Coordinates of N, CA and C in Angstrom, one line a residue:
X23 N 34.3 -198.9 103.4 CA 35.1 -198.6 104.6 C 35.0 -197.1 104.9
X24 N 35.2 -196.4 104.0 CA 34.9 -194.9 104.2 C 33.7 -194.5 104.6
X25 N 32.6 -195.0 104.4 CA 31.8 -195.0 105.2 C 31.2 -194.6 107.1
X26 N 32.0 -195.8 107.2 CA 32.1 -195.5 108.6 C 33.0 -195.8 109.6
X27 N 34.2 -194.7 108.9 CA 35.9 -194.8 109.2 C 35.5 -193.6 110.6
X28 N 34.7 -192.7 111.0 CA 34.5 -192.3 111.7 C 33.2 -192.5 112.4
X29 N 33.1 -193.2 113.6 CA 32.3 -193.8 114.2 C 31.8 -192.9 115.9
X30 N 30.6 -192.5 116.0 CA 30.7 -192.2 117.4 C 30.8 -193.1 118.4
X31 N 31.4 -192.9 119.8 CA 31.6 -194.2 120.2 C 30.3 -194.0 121.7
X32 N 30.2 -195.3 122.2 CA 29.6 -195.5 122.8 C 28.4 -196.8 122.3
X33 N 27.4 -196.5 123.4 CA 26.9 -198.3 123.0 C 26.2 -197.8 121.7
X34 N 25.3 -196.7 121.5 CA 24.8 -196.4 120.1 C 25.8 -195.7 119.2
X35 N 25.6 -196.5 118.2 CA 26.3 -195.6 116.9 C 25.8 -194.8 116.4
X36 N 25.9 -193.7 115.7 CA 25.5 -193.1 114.7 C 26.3 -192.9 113.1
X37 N 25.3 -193.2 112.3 CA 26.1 -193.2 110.9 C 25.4 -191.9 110.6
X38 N 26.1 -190.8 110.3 CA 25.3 -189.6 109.9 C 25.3 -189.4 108.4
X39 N 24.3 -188.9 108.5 CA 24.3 -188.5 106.7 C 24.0 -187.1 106.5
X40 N 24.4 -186.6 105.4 CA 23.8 -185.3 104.7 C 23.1 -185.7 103.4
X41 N 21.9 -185.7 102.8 CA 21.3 -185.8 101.7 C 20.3 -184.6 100.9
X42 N 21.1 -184.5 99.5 CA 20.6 -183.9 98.7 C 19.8 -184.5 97.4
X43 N 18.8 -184.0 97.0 CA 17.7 -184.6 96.3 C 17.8 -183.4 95.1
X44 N 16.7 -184.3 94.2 CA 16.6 -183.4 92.8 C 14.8 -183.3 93.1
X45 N 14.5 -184.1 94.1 CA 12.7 -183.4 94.0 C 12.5 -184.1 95.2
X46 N 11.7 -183.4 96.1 CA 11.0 -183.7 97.7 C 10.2 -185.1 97.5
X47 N 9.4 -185.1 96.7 CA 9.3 -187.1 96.8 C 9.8 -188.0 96.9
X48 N 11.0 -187.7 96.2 CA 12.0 -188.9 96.2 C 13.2 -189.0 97.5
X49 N 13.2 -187.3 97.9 CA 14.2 -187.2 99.0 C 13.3 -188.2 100.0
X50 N 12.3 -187.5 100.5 CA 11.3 -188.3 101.8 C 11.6 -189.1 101.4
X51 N 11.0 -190.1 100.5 CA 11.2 -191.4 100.1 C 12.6 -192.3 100.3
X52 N 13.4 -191.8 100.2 CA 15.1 -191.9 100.5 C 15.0 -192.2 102.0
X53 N 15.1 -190.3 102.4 CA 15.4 -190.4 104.2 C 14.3 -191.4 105.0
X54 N 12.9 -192.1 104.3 CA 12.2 -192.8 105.4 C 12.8 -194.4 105.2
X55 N 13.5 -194.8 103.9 CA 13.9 -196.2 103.4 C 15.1 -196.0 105.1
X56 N 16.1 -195.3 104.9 CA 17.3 -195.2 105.5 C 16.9 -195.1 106.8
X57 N 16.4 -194.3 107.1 CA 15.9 -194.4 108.6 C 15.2 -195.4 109.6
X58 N 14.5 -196.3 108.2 CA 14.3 -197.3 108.8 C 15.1 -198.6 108.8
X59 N 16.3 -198.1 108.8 CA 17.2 -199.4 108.7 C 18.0 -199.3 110.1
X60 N 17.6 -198.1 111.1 CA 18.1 -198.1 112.4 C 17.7 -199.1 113.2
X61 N 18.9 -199.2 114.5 CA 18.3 -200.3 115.3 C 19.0 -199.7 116.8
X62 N 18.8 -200.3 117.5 CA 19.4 -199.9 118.9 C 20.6 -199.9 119.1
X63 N 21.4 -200.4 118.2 CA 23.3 -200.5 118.2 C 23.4 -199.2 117.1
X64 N 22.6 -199.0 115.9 CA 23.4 -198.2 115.0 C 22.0 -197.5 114.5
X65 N 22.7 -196.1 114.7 CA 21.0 -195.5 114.2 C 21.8 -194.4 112.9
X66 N 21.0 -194.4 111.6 CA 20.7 -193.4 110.8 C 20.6 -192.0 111.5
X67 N 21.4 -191.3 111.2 CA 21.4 -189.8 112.0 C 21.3 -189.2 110.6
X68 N 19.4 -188.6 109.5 CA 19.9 -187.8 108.9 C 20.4 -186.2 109.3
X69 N 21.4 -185.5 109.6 CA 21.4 -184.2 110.4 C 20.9 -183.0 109.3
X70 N 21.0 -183.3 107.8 CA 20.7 -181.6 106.8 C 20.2 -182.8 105.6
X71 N 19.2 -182.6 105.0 CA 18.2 -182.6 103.6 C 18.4 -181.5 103.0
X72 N 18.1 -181.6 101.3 CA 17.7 -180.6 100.6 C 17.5 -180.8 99.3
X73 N 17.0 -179.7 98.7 CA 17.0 -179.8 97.1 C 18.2 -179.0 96.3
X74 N 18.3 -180.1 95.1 CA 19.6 -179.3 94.7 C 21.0 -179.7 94.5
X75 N 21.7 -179.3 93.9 CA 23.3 -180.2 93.8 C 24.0 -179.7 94.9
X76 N 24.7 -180.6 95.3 CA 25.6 -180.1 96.2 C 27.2 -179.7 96.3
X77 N 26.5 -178.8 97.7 CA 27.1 -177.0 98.1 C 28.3 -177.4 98.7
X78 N 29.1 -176.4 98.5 CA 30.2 -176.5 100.0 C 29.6 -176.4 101.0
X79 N 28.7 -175.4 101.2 CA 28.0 -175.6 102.7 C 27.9 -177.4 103.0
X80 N 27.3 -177.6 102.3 CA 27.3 -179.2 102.6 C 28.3 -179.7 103.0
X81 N 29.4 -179.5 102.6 CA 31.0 -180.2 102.8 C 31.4 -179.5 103.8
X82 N 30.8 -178.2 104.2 CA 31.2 -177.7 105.4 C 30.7 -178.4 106.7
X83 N 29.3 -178.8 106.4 CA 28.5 -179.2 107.3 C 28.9 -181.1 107.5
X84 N 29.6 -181.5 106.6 CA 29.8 -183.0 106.9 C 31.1 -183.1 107.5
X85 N 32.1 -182.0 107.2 CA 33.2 -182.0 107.8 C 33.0 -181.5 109.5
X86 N 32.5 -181.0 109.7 CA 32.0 -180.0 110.9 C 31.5 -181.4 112.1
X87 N 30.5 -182.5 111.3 CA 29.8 -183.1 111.9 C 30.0 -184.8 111.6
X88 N 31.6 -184.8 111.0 CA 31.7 -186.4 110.9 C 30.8 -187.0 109.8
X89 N 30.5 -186.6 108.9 CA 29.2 -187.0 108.2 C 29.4 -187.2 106.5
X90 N 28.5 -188.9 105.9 CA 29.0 -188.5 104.7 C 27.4 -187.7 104.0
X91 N 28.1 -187.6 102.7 CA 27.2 -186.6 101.4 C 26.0 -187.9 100.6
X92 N 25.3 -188.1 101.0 CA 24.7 -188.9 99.9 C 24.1 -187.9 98.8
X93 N 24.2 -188.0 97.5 CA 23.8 -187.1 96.3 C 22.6 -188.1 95.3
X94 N 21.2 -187.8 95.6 CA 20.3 -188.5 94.5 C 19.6 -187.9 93.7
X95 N 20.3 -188.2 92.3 CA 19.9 -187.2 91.1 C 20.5 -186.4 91.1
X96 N 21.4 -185.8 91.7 CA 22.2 -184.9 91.4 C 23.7 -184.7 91.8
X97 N 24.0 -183.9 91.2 CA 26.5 -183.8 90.9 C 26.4 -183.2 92.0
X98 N 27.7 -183.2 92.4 CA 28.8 -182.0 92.4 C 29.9 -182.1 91.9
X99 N 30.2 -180.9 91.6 CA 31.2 -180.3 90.6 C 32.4 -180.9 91.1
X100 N 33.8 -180.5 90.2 CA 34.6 -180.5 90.0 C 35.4 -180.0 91.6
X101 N 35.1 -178.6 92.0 CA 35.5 -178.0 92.9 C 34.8 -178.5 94.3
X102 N 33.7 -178.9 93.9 CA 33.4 -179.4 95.2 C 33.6 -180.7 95.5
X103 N 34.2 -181.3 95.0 CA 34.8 -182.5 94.8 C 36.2 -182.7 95.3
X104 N 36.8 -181.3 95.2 CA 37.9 -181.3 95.7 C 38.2 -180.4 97.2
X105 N 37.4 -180.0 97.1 CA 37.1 -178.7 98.4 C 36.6 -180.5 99.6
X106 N 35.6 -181.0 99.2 CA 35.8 -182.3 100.3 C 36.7 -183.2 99.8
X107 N 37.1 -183.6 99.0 CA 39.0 -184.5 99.0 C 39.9 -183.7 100.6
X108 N 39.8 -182.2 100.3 CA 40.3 -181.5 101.1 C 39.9 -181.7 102.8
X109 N 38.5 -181.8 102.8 CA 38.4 -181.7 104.5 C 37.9 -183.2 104.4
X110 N 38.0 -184.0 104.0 CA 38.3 -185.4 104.0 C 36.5 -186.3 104.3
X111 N 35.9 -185.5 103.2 CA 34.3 -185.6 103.9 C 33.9 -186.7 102.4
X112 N 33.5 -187.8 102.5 CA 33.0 -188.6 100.9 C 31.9 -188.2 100.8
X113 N 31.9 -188.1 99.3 CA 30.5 -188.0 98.7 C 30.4 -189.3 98.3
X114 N 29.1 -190.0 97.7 CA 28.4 -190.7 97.1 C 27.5 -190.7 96.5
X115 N 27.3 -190.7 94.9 CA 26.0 -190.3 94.1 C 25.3 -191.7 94.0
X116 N 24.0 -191.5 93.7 CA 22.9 -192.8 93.7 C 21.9 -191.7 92.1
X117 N 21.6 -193.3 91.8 CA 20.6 -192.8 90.4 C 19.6 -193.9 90.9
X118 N 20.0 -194.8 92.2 CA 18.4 -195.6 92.6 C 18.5 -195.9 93.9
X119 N 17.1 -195.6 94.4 CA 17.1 -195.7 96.0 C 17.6 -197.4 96.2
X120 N 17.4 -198.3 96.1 CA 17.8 -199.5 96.3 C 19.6 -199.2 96.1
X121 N 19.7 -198.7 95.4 CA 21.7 -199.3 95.5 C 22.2 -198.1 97.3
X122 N 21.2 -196.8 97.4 CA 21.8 -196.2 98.7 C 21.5 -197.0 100.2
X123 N 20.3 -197.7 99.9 CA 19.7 -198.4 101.2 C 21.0 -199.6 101.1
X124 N 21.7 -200.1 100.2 CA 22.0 -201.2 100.3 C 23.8 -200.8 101.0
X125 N 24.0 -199.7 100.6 CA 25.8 -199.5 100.4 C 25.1 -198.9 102.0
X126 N 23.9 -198.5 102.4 CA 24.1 -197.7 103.9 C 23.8 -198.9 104.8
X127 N 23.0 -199.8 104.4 CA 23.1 -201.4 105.6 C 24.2 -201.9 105.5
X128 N 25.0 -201.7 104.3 CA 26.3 -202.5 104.2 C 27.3 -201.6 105.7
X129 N 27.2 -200.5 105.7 CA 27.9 -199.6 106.6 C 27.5 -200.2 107.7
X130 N 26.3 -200.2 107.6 CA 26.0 -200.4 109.4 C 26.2 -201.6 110.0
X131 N 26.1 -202.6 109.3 CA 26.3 -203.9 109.3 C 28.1 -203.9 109.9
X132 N 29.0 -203.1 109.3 CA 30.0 -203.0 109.8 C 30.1 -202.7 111.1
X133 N 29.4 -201.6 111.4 CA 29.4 -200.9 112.9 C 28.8 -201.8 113.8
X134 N 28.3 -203.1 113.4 CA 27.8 -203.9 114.9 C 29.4 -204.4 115.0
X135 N 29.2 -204.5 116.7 CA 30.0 -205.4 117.2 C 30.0 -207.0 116.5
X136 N 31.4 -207.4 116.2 CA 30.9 -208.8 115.7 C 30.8 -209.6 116.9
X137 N 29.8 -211.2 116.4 CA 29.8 -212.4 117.4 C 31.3 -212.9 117.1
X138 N 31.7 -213.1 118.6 CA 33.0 -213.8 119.0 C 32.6 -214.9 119.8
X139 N 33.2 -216.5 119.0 CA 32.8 -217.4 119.4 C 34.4 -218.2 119.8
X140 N 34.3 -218.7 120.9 CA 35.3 -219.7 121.5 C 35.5 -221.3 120.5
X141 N 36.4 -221.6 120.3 CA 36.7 -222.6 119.6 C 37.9 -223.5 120.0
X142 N 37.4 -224.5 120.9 CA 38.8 -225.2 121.2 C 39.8 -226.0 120.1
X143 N 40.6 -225.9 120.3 CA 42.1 -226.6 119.6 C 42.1 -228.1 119.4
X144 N 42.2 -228.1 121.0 CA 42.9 -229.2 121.6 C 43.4 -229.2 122.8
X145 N 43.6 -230.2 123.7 CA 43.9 -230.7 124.8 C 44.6 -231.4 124.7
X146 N 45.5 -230.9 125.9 CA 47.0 -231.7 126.4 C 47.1 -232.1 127.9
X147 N 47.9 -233.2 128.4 CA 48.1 -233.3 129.7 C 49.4 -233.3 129.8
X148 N 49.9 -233.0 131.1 CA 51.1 -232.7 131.7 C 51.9 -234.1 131.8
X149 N 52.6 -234.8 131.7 CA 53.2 -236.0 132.2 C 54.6 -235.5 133.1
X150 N 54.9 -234.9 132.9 CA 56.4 -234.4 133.8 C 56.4 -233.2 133.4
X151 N 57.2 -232.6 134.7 CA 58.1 -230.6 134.6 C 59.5 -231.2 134.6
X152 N 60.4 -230.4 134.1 CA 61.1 -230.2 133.9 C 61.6 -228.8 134.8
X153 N 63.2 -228.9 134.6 CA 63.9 -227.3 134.7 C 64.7 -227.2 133.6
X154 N 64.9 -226.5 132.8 CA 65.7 -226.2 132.1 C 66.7 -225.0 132.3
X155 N 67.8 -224.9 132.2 CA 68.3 -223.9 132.5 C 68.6 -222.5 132.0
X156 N 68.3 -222.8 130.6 CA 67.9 -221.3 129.7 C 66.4 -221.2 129.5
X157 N 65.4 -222.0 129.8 CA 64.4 -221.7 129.5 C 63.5 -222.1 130.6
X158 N 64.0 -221.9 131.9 CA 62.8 -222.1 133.1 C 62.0 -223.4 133.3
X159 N 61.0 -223.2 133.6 CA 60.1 -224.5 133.8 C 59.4 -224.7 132.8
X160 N 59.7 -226.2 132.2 CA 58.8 -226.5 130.8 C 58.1 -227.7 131.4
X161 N 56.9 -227.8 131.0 CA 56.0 -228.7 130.9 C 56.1 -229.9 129.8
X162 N 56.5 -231.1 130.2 CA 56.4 -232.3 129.3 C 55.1 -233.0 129.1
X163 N 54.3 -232.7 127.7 CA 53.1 -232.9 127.5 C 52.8 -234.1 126.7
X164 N 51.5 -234.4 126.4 CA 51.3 -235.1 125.6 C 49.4 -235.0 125.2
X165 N 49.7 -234.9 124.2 CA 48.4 -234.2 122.9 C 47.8 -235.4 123.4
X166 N 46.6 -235.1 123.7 CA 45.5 -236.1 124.0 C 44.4 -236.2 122.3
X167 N 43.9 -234.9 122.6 CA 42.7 -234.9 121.4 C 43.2 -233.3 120.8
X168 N 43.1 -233.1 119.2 CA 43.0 -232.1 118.9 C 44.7 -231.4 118.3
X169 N 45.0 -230.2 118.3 CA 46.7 -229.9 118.3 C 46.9 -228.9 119.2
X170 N 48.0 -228.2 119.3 CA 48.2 -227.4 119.8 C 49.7 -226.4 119.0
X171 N 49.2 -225.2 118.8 CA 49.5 -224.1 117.8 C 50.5 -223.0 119.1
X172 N 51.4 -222.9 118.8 CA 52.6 -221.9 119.2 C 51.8 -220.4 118.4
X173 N 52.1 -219.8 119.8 CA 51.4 -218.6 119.8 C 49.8 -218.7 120.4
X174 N 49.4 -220.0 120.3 CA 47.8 -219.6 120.4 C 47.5 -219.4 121.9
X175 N 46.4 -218.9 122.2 CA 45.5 -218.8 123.5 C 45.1 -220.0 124.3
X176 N 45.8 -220.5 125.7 CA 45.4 -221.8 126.2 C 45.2 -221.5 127.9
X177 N 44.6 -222.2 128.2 CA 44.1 -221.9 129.7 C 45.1 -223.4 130.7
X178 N 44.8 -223.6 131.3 CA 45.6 -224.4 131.9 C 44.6 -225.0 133.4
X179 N 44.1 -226.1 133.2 CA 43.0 -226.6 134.3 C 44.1 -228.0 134.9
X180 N 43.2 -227.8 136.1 CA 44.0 -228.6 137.5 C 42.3 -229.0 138.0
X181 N 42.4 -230.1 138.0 CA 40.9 -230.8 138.8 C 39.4 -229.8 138.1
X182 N 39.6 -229.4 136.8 CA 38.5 -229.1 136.3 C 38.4 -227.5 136.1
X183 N 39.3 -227.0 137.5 CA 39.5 -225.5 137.4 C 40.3 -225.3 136.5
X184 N 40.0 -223.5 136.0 CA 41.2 -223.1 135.4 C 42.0 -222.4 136.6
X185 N 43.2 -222.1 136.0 CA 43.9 -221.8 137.0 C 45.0 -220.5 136.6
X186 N 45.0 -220.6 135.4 CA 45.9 -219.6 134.7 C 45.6 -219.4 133.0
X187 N 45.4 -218.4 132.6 CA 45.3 -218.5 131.1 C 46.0 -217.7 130.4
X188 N 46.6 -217.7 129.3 CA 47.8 -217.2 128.9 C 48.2 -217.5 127.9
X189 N 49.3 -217.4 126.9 CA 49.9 -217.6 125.6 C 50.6 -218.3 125.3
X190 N 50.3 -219.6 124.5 CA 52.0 -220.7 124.3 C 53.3 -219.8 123.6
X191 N 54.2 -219.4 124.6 CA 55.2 -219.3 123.9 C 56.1 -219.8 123.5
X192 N 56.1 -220.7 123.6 CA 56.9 -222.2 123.5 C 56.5 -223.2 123.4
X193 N 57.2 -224.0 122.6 CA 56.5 -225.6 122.0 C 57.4 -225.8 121.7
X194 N 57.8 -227.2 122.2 CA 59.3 -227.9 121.6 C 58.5 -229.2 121.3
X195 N 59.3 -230.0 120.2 CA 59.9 -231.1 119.9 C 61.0 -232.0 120.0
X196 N 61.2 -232.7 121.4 CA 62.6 -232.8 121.7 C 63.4 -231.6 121.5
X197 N 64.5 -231.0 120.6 CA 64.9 -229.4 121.0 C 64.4 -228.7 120.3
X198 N 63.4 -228.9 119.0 CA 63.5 -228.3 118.2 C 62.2 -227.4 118.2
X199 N 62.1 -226.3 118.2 CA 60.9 -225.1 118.2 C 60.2 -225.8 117.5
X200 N 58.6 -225.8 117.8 CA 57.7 -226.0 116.1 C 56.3 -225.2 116.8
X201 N 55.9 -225.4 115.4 CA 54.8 -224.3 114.9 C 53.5 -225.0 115.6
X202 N 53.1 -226.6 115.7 CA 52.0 -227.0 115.9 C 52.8 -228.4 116.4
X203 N 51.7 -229.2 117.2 CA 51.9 -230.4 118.0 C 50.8 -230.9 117.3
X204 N 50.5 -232.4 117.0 CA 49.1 -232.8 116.5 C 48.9 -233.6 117.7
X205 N 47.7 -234.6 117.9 CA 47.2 -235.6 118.7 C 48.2 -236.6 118.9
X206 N 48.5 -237.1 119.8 CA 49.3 -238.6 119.5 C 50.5 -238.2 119.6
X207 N 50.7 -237.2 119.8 CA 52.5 -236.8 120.1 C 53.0 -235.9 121.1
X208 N 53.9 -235.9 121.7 CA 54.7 -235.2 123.0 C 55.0 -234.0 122.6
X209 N 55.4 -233.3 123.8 CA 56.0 -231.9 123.5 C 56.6 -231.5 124.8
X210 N 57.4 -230.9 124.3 CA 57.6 -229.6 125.8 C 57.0 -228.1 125.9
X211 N 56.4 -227.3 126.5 CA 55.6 -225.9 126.3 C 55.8 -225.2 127.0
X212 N 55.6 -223.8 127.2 CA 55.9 -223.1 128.4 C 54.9 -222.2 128.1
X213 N 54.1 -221.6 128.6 CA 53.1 -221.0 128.9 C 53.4 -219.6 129.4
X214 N 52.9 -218.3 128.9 CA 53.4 -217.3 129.4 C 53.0 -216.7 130.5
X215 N 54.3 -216.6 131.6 CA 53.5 -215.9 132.9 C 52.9 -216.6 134.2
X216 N 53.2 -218.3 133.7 CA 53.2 -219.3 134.5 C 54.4 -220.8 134.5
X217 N 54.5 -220.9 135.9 CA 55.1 -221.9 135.9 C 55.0 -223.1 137.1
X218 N 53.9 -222.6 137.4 CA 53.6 -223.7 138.6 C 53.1 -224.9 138.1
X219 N 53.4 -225.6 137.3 CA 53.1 -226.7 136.8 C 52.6 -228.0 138.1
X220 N 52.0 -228.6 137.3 CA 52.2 -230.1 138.5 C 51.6 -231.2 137.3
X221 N 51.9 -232.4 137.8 CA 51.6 -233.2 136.8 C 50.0 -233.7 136.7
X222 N 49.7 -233.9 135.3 CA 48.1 -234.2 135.1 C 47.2 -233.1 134.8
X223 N 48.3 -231.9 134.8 CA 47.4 -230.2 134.8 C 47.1 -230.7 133.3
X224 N 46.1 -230.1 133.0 CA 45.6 -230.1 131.5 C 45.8 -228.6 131.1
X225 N 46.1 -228.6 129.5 CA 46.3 -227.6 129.0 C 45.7 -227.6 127.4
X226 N 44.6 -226.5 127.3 CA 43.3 -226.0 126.9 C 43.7 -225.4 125.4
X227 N 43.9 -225.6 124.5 CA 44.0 -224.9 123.1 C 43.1 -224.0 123.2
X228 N 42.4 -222.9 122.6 CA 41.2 -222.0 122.1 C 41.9 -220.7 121.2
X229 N 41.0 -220.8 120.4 CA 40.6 -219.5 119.3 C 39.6 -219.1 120.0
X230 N 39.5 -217.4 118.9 CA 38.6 -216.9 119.2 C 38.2 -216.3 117.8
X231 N 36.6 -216.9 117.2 CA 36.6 -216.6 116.0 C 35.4 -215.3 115.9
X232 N 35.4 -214.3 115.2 CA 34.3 -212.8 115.1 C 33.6 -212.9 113.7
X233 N 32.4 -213.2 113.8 CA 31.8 -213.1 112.7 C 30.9 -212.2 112.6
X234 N 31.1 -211.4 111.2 CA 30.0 -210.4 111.4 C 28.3 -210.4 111.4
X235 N 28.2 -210.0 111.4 CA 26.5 -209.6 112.0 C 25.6 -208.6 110.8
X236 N 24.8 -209.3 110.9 CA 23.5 -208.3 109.6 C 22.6 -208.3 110.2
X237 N 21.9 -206.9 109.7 CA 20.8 -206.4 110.7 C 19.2 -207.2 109.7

C-alpha cells in the first residue's frame, strides 16, 4: 500500500522511484526490468540512480518528489532509516531483481483504475401506491425474479425506459422494515427522491462490482 499511497493524478500515473545499486550492471539491469513494466495508465518514473548505500540526499530527494527508495545490495543505516520515518519517504531493500519487479507490478497493478461491472439483483413490479401518512408514497410491489436488498442501487423503468434511478430506502414487509425481499414475495419500498409511482413501473435491483486489473 505504501507504495503507492501517493499517486499523481491525472490519466497517467506515475510511480516514481529512486534506486541505489552496489554495481552499474545490475543497477541498468534493475532500471530496464522496471521500466519496462510501464504502460499508458502507469509509467515507471526512475527520477535519481546510483552507486552506493543510501544517503539522506536520497531521502531528501524522495521526499521532495513523492518518491519511494528502492535499495539493491545495499543498507541504510540506522539514521537514515529514521531521518525518512521522519519525512515519511519508504525504503525497500531487494537482494533479487525478480522479488523488485514483482512488489513494483504489484504497485502498479494497484494504480489502474479497476473494471466496474453492473450486476442485476432483481426485478420487481408495482401492483398498487399507496399514501402513507408518515412515510409518503410507498410503492406496493411484488418480486418477480431475483431479490431486492434495502440500501441497494435500483433504477425504476416505465414502458422499458428508465425514468428515475436512486437508492431503496425503504423496504417493508407488511410493517415491518427488512433487510432483503426474495422472489415470490410482496413488499412496500420507497425509493429515494422519487415518488411518482404508477402501476406496472418496474423496479431494477443492481450492484456495482470493481475488479482489479493486471498489467
Amino acid at each position: 500500500e505504501g507504495l503507492y499511497r501517493d499517486l499523481a493524478e491525472g490519466k497517467t500515473k506515475d510511480l516514481k522511484l529512486i534506486i541505489k545499486g552496489d554495481v552499474q550492471g545490475s543497477l541498468e539491469a534493475l532500471i530496464k526490468s522496471l521500466e519496462e513494466l510501464s504502460t499508458k495508465e502507469v509509467a515507471v518514473k526512475v527520477i535519481h540512480s546510483g552507486i552506493g548505500d543510501i544517503s539522506d540526499n536520497d531521502i531528501m530527494l524522495a521526499a521532495a518528489s513523492n518518491a519511494v527508495v528502492i535499495g539493491f545490495h545495499v543498507k541504510a543505516d540506522g539514521e537514515i532509516k529514521d531521518y525518512a520515518k521522519k519525512e515519511g519517504v519508504e525504503i525497500r531493500i531487494y537482494k533479487i531483481i525478480y522479488d523488485v519487479v514483482n512488489d513494483i507490478k504489484a504497485a502498479m497493478e494497484g494504480m489502474l483504475e479497476p473494471v466496474v461491472e453492473e450486476v442485476v439483483m432483481g426485478h420487481a413490479y408495482v401492483k398498487q401506491v399507496f399514501k402513507v401518512s408518515k412515510a409518503g408514497i410507498v410503492a406496493g410491489c411484488y418480486v418477480k425474479d431475483g431479490r431486492l436488498l434495502r440500501n441497494a442501487k435500483v433504477r425504476v423503468l416505465r414502458e422499458g425506459a428508465v425514468i428515475h434511478e436512486g437508492e431503496l430506502v425503504s423496504l417493508k414487509r407488511f410493517k415491518d422494515e427488512v433487510k432483503e425481499v426474495k422472489c415470490d414475495f410482496e413488499c412496500g419500498l420507497r425509493v429515494g427522491g422519487f415518488d411518482g409511482w404508477k402501476e406496472n413501473d418496474i423496479v431494477e435491483a443492481f450492484t456495482q462490482e470493481k475488479t482489479a486489473r493486471k498489467l
